[in-house]
Short mmCIF file of N, CA and C in Angstrom, two decimals:
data_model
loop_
_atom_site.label_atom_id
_atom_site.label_comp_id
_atom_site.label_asym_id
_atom_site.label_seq_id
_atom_site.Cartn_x
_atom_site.Cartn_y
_atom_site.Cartn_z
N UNK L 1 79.26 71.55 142.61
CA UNK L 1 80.62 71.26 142.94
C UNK L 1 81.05 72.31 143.96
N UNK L 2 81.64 72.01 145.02
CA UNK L 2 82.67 73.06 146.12
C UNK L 2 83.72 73.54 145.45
N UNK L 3 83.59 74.23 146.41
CA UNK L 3 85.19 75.64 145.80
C UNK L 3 86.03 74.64 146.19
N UNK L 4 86.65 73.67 146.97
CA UNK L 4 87.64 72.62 147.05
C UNK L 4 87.64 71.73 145.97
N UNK L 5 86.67 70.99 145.48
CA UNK L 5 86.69 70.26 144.47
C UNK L 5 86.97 71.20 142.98
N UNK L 6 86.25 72.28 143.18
CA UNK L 6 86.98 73.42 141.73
C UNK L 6 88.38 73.54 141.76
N UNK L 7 88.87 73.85 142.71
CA UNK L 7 90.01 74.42 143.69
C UNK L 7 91.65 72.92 143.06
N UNK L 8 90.51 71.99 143.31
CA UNK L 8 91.28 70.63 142.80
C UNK L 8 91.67 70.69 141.86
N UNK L 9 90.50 70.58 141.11
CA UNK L 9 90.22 70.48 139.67
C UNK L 9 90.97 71.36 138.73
N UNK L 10 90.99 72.70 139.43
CA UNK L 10 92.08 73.82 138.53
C UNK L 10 93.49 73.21 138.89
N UNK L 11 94.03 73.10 139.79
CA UNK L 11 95.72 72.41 139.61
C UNK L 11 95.55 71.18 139.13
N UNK L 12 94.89 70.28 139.04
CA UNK L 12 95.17 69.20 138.54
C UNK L 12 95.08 69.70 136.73
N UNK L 13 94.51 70.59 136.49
CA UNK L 13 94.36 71.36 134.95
C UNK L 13 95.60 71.76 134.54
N UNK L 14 96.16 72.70 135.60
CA UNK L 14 97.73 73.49 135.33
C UNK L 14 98.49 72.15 135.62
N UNK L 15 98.51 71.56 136.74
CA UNK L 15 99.86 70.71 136.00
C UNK L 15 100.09 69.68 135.07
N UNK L 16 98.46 69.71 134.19
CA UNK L 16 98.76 68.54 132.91
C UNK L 16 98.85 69.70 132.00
N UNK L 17 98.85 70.70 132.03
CA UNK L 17 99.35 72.14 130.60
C UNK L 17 100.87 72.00 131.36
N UNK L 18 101.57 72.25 132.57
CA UNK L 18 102.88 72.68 132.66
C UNK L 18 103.58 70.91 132.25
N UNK L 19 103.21 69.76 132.26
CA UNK L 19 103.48 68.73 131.79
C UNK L 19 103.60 68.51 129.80
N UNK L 20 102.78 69.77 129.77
CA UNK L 20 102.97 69.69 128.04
C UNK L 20 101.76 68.86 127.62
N UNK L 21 100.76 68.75 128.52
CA UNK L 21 99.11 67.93 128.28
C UNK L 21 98.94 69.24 127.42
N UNK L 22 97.65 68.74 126.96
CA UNK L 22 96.29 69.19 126.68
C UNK L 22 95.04 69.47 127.64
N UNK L 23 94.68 70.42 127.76
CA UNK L 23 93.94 70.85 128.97
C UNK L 23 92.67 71.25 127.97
N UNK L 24 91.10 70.74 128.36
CA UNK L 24 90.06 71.25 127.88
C UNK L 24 89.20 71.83 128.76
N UNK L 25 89.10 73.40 128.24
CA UNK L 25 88.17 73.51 129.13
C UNK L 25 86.46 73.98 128.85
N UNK L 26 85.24 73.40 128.99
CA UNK L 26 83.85 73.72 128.78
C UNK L 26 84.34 73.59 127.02
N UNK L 27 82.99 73.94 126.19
CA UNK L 27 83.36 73.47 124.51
C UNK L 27 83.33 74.84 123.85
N UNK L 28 84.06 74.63 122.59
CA UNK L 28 83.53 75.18 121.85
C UNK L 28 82.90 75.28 120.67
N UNK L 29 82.84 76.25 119.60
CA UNK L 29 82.34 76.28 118.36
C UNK L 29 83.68 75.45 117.47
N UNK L 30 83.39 75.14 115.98
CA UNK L 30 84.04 74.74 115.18
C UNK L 30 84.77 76.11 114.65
N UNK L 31 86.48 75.82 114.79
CA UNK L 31 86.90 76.96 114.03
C UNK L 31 87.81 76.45 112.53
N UNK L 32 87.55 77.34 111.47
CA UNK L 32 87.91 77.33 110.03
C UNK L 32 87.23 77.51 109.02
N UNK L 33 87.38 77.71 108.09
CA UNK L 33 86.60 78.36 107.16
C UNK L 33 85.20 78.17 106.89
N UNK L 34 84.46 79.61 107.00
CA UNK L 34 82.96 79.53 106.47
C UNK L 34 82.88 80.04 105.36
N UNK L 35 81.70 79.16 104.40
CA UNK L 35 81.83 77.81 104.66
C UNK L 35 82.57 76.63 105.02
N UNK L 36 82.38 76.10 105.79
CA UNK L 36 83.27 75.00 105.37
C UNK L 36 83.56 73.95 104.28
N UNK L 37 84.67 73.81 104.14
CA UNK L 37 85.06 73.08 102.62
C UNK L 37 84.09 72.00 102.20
N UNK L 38 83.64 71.75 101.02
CA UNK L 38 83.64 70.70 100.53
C UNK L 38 84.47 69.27 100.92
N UNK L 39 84.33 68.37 100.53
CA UNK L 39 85.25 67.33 101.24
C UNK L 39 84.52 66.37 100.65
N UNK L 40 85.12 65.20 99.73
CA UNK L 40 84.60 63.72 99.02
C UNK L 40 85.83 62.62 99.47
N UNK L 41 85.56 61.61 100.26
CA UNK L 41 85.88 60.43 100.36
C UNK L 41 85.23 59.47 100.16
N UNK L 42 86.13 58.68 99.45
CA UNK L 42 85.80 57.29 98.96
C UNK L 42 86.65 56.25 98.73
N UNK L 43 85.94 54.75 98.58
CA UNK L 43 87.22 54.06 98.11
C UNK L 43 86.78 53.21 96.31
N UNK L 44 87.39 53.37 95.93
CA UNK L 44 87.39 52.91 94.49
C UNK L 44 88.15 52.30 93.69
N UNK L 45 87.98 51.21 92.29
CA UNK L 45 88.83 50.77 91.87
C UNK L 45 88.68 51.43 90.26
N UNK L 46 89.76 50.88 89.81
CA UNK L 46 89.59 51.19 87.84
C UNK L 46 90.74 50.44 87.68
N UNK L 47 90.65 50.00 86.32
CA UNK L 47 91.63 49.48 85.78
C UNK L 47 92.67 50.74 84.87
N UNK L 48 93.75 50.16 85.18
CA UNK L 48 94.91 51.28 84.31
C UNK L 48 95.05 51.11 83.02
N UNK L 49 95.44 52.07 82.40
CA UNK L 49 95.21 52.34 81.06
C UNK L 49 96.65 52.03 80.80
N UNK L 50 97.72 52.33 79.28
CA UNK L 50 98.90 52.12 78.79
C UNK L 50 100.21 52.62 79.62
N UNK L 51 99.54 53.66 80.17
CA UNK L 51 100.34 54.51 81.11
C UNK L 51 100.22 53.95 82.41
N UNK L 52 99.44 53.44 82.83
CA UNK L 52 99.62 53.03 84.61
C UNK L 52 98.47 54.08 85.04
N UNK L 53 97.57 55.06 84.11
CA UNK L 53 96.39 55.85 84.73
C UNK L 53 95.10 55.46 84.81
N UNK L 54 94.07 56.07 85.23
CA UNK L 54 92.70 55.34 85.36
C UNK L 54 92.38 57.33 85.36
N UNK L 55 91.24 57.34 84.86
CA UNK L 55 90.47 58.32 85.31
C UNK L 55 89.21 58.32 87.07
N UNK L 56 88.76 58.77 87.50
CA UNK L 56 88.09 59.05 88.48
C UNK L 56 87.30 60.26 88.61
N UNK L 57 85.97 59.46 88.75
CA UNK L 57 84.88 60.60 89.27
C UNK L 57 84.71 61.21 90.58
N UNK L 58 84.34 62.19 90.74
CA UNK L 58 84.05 63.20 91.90
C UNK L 58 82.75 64.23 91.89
N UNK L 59 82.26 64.32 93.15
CA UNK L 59 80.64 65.35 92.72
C UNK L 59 81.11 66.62 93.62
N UNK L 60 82.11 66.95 93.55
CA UNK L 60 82.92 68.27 94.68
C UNK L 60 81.65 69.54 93.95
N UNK L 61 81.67 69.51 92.32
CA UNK L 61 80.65 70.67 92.18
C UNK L 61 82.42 71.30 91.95
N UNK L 62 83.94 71.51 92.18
CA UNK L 62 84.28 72.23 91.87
C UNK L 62 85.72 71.44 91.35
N UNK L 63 86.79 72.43 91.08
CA UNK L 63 88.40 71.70 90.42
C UNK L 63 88.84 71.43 92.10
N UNK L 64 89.12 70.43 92.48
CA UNK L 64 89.44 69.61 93.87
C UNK L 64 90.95 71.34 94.42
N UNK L 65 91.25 71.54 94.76
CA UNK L 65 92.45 71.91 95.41
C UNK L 65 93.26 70.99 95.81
N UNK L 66 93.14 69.68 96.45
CA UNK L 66 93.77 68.85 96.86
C UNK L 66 93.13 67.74 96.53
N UNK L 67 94.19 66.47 96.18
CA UNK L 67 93.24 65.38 96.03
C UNK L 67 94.68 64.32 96.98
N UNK L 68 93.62 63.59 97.99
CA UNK L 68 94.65 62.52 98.62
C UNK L 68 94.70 61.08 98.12
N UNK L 69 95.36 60.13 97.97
CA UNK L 69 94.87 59.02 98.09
C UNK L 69 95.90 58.00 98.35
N UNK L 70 95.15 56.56 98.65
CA UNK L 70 96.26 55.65 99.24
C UNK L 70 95.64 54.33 98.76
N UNK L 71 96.54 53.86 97.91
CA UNK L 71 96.53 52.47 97.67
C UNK L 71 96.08 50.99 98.64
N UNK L 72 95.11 50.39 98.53
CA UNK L 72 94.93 49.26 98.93
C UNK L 72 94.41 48.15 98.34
N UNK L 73 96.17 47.39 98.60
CA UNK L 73 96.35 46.10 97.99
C UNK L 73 96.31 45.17 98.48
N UNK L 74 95.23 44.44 97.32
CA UNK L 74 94.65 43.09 98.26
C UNK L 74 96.05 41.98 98.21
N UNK L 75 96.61 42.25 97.71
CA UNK L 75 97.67 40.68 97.85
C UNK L 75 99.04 41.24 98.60
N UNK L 76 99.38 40.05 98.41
CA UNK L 76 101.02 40.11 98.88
C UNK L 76 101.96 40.60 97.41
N UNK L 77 101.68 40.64 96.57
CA UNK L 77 102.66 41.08 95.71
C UNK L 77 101.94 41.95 94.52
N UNK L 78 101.09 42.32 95.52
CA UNK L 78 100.18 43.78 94.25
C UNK L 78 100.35 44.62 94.70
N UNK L 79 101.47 44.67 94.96
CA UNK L 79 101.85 46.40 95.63
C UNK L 79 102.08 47.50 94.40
N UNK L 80 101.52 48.12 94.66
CA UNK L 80 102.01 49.22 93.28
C UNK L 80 102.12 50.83 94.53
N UNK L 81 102.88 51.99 94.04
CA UNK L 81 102.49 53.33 94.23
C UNK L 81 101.44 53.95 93.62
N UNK L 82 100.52 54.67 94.10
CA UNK L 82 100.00 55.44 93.36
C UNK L 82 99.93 56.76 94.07
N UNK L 83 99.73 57.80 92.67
CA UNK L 83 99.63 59.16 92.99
C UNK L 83 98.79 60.15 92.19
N UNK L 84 98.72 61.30 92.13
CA UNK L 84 97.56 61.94 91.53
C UNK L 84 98.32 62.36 90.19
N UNK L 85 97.98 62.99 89.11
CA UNK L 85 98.68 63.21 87.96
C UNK L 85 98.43 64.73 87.83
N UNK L 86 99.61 65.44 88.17
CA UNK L 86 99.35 66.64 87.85
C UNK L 86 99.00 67.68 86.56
N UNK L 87 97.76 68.32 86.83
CA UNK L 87 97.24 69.10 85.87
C UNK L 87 96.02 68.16 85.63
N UNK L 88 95.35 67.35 86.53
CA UNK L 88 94.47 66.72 85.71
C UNK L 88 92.95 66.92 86.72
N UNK L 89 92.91 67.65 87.14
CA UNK L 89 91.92 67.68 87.97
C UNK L 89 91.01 68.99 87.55
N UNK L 90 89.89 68.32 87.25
CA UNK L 90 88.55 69.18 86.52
C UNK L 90 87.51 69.08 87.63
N UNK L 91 86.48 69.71 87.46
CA UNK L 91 85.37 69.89 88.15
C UNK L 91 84.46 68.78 88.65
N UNK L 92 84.91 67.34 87.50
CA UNK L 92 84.24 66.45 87.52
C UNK L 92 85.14 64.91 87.85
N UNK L 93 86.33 65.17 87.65
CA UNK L 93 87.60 64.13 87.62
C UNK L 93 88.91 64.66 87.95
N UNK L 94 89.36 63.17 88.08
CA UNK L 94 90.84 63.71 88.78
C UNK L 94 91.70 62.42 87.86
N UNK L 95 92.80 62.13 87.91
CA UNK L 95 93.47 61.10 87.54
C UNK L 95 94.25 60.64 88.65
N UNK L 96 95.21 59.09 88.51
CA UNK L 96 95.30 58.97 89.54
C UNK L 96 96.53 57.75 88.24
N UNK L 97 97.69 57.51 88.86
CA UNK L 97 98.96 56.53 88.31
C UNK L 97 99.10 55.81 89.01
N UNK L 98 99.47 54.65 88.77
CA UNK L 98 100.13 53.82 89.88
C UNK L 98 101.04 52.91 88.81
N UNK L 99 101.96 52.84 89.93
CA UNK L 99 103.70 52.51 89.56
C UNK L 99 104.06 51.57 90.82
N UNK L 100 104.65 49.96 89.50
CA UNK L 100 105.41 49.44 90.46
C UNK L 100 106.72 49.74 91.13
N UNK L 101 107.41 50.48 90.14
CA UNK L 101 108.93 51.33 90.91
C UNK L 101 108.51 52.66 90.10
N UNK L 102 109.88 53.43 90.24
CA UNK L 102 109.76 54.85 89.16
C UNK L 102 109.47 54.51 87.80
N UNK L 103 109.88 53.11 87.41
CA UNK L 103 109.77 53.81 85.72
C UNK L 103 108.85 52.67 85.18
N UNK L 104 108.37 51.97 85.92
CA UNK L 104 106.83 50.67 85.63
C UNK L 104 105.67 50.98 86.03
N UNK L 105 104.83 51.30 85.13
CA UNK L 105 103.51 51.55 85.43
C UNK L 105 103.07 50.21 85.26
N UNK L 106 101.99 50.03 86.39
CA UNK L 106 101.11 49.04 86.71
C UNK L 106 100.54 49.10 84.86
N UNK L 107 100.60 48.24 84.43
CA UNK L 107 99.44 48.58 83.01
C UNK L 107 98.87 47.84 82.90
N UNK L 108 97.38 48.16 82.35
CA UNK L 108 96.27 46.78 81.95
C UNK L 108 96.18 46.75 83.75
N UNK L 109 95.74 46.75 84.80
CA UNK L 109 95.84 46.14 85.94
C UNK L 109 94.75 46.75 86.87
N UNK L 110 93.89 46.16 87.45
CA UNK L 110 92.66 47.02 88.69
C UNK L 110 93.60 47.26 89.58
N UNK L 111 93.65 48.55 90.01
CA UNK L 111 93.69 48.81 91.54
C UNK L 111 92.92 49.46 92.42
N UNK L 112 92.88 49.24 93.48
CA UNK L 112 91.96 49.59 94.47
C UNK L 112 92.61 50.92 95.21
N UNK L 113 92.05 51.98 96.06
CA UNK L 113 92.28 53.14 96.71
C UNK L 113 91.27 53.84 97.38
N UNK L 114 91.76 54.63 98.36
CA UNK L 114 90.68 55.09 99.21
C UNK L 114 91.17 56.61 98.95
N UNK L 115 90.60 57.59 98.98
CA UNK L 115 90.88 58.83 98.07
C UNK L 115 89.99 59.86 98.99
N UNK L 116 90.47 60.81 99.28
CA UNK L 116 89.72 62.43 100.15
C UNK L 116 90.55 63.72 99.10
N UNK L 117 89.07 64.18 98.47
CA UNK L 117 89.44 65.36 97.63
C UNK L 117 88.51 66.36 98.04
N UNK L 118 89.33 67.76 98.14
CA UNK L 118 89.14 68.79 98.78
C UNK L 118 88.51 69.70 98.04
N UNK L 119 87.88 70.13 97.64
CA UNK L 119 87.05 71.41 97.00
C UNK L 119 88.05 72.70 96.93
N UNK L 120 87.78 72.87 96.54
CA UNK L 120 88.72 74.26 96.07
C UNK L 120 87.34 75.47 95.57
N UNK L 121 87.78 76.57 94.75
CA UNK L 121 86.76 77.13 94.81
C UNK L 121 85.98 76.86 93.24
N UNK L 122 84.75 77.35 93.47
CA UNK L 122 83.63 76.57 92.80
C UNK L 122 83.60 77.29 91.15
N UNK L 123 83.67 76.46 90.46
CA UNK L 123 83.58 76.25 88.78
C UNK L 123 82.54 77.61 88.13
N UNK L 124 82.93 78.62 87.66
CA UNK L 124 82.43 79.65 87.58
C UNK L 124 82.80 79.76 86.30
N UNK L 125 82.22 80.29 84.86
CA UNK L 125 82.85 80.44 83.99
C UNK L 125 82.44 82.31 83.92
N UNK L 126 83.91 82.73 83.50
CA UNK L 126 83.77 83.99 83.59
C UNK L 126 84.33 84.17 82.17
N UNK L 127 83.55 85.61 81.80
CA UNK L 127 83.43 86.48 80.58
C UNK L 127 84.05 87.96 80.50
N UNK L 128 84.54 87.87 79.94
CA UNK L 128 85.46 89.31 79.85
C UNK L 128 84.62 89.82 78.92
N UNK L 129 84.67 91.50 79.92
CA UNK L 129 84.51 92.05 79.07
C UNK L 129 84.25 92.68 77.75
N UNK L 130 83.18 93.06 76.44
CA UNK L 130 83.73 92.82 75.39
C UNK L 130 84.63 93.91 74.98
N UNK L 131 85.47 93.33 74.09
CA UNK L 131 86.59 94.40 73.75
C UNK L 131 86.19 96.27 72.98
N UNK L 132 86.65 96.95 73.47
CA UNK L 132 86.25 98.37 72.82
C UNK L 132 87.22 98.42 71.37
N UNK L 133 86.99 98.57 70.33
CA UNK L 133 87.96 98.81 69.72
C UNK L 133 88.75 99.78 69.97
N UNK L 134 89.76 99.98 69.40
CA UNK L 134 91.15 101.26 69.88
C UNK L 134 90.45 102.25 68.69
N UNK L 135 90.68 103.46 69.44
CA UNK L 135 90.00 104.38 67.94
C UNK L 135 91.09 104.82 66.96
N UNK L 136 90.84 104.73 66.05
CA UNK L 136 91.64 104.97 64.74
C UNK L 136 91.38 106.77 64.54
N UNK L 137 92.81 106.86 64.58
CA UNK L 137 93.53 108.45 64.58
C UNK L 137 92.63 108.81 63.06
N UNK L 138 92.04 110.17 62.88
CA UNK L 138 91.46 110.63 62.01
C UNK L 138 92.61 111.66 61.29
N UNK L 139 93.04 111.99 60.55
CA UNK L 139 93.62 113.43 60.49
C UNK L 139 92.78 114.19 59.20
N UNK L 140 92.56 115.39 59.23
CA UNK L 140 91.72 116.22 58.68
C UNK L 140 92.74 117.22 58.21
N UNK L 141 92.46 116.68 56.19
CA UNK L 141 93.76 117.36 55.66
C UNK L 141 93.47 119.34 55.99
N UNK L 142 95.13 119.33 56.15
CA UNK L 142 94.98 121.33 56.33
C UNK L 142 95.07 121.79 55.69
N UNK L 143 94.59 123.10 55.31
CA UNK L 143 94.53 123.99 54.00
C UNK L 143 95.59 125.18 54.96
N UNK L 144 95.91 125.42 53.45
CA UNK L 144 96.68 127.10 54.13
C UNK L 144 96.31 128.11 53.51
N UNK L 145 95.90 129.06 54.74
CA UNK L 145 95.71 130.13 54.04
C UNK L 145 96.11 130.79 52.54
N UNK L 146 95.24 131.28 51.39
CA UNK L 146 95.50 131.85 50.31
C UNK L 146 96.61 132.93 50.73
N UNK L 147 97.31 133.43 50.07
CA UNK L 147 98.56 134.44 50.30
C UNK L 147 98.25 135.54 48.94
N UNK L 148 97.81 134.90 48.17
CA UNK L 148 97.18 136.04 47.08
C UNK L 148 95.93 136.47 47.06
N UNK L 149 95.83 137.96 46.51
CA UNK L 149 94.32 138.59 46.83
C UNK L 149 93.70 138.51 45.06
N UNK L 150 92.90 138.51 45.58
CA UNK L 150 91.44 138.03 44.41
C UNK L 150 91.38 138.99 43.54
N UNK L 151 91.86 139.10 42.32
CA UNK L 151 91.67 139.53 41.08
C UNK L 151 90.50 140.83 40.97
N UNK L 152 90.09 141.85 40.95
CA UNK L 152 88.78 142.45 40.64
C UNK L 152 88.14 142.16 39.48
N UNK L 153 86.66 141.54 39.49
CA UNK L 153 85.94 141.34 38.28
C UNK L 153 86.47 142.37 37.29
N UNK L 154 86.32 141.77 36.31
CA UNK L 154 86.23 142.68 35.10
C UNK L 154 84.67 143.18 34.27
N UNK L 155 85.01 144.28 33.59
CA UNK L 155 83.67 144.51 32.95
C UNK L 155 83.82 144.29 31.42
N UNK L 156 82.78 144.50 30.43
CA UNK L 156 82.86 144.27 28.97
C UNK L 156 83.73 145.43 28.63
N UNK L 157 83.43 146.76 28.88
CA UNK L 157 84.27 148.23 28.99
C UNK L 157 85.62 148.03 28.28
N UNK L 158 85.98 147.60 29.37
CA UNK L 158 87.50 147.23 29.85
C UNK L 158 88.23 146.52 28.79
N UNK L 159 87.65 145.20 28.71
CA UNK L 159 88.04 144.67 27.83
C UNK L 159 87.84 145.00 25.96
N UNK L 160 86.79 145.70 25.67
CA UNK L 160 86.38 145.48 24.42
C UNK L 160 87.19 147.13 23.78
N UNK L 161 88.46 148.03 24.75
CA UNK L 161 88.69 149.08 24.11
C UNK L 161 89.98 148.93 23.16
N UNK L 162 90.39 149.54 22.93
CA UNK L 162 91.80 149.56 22.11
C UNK L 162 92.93 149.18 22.24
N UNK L 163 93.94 148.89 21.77
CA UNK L 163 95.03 148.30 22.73
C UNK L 163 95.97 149.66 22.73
N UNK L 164 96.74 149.23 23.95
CA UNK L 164 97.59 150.39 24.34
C UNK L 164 96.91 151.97 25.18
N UNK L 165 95.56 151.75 25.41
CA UNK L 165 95.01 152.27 26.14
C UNK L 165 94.81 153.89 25.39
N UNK L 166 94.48 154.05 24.31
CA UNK L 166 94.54 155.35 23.21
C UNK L 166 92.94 155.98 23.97
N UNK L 167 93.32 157.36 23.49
CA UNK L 167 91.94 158.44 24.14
C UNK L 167 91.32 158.36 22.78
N UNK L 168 91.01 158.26 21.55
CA UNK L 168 90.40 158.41 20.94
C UNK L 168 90.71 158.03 19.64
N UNK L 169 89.53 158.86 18.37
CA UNK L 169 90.44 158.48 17.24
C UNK L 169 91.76 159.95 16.41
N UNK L 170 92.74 158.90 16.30
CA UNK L 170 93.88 159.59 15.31
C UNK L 170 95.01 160.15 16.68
N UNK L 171 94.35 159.98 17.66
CA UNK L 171 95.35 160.38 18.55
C UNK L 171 96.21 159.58 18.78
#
């Protein structure tokens, strides 16, 4: 290519960006998270249970973060809403309602849907720690010092003389 035809080619670039275009220029890499997400689409039916729910399988490998989906009804007057049921999304399933207004659930009824659920992060079962017990306070009874002094042995002497402590006899 000539520096005129480049030359072209760059203003005709700037004035579809100063027009508020989109301007591409040469490619690049994919940007967002590495890995990149998990991601399951499909389309599926089930019949609803008492409530207007159906359960649904998924092979994400984890609890979805997001689960999308959109109703498709084959007739003219099988319109129902449906939506995901919160708190119900496990590693392996998701739930999913469908309602003819707010307060009629479709019941007993197949419906059909096309559904994109997002991976979230992956099913890990974690273990705490095991617990230390708390240590139990010991106390170690105190003695107090003796305050009285120890008697001097005695001998047989001592004991076996007279009473009143006499020097002899007749005295």
């Amino acid at each position: 290519m000539r520096t005129r035809e480049k030359a072209a080619l760059a203003v005709a670039g700037l004035a579809v960006a100063a027009a508020g275009g989109t301007v591409f220029a040469g490619t690049s890499g994919a940007v967002g998270p590495s890995p990149a997400p998990s991601v399951q689409a499909a389309e599926t039916s089930c019949v609803t249970d008492g409530a207007g729910m159906c359960t649904v399988q998924h092979v994400l490998g984890a609890v979805p973060a997001v689960v999308v989906v959109s109703a498709n009804t084959p007739g003219q007057f099988n319109a129902y809403m449906l939506n995901t049921v919160q708190g119900s999304y496990t590693a392996t399933t998701f739930k999913v309602r469908a309602m003819f207004d707010q307060t009629t659930p479709k019941v007993g009824g197949a419906i059909w849907f096309s559904y994109a659920a997002y991976g979230g992060a992956p099913v890990t079962t974690t273990q705490l720690p095991p617990s230390t017990p708390m240590p139990t306070k010991t106390t170690t009874p105190t003695t107090t010092p003796s305050t009285t002094t120890p008697l001097p042995p005695t001998t047989s002497a001592e004991t076996s003389g007279a009473p009143g402590g006499g020097s002899g006899p007749g005295g």
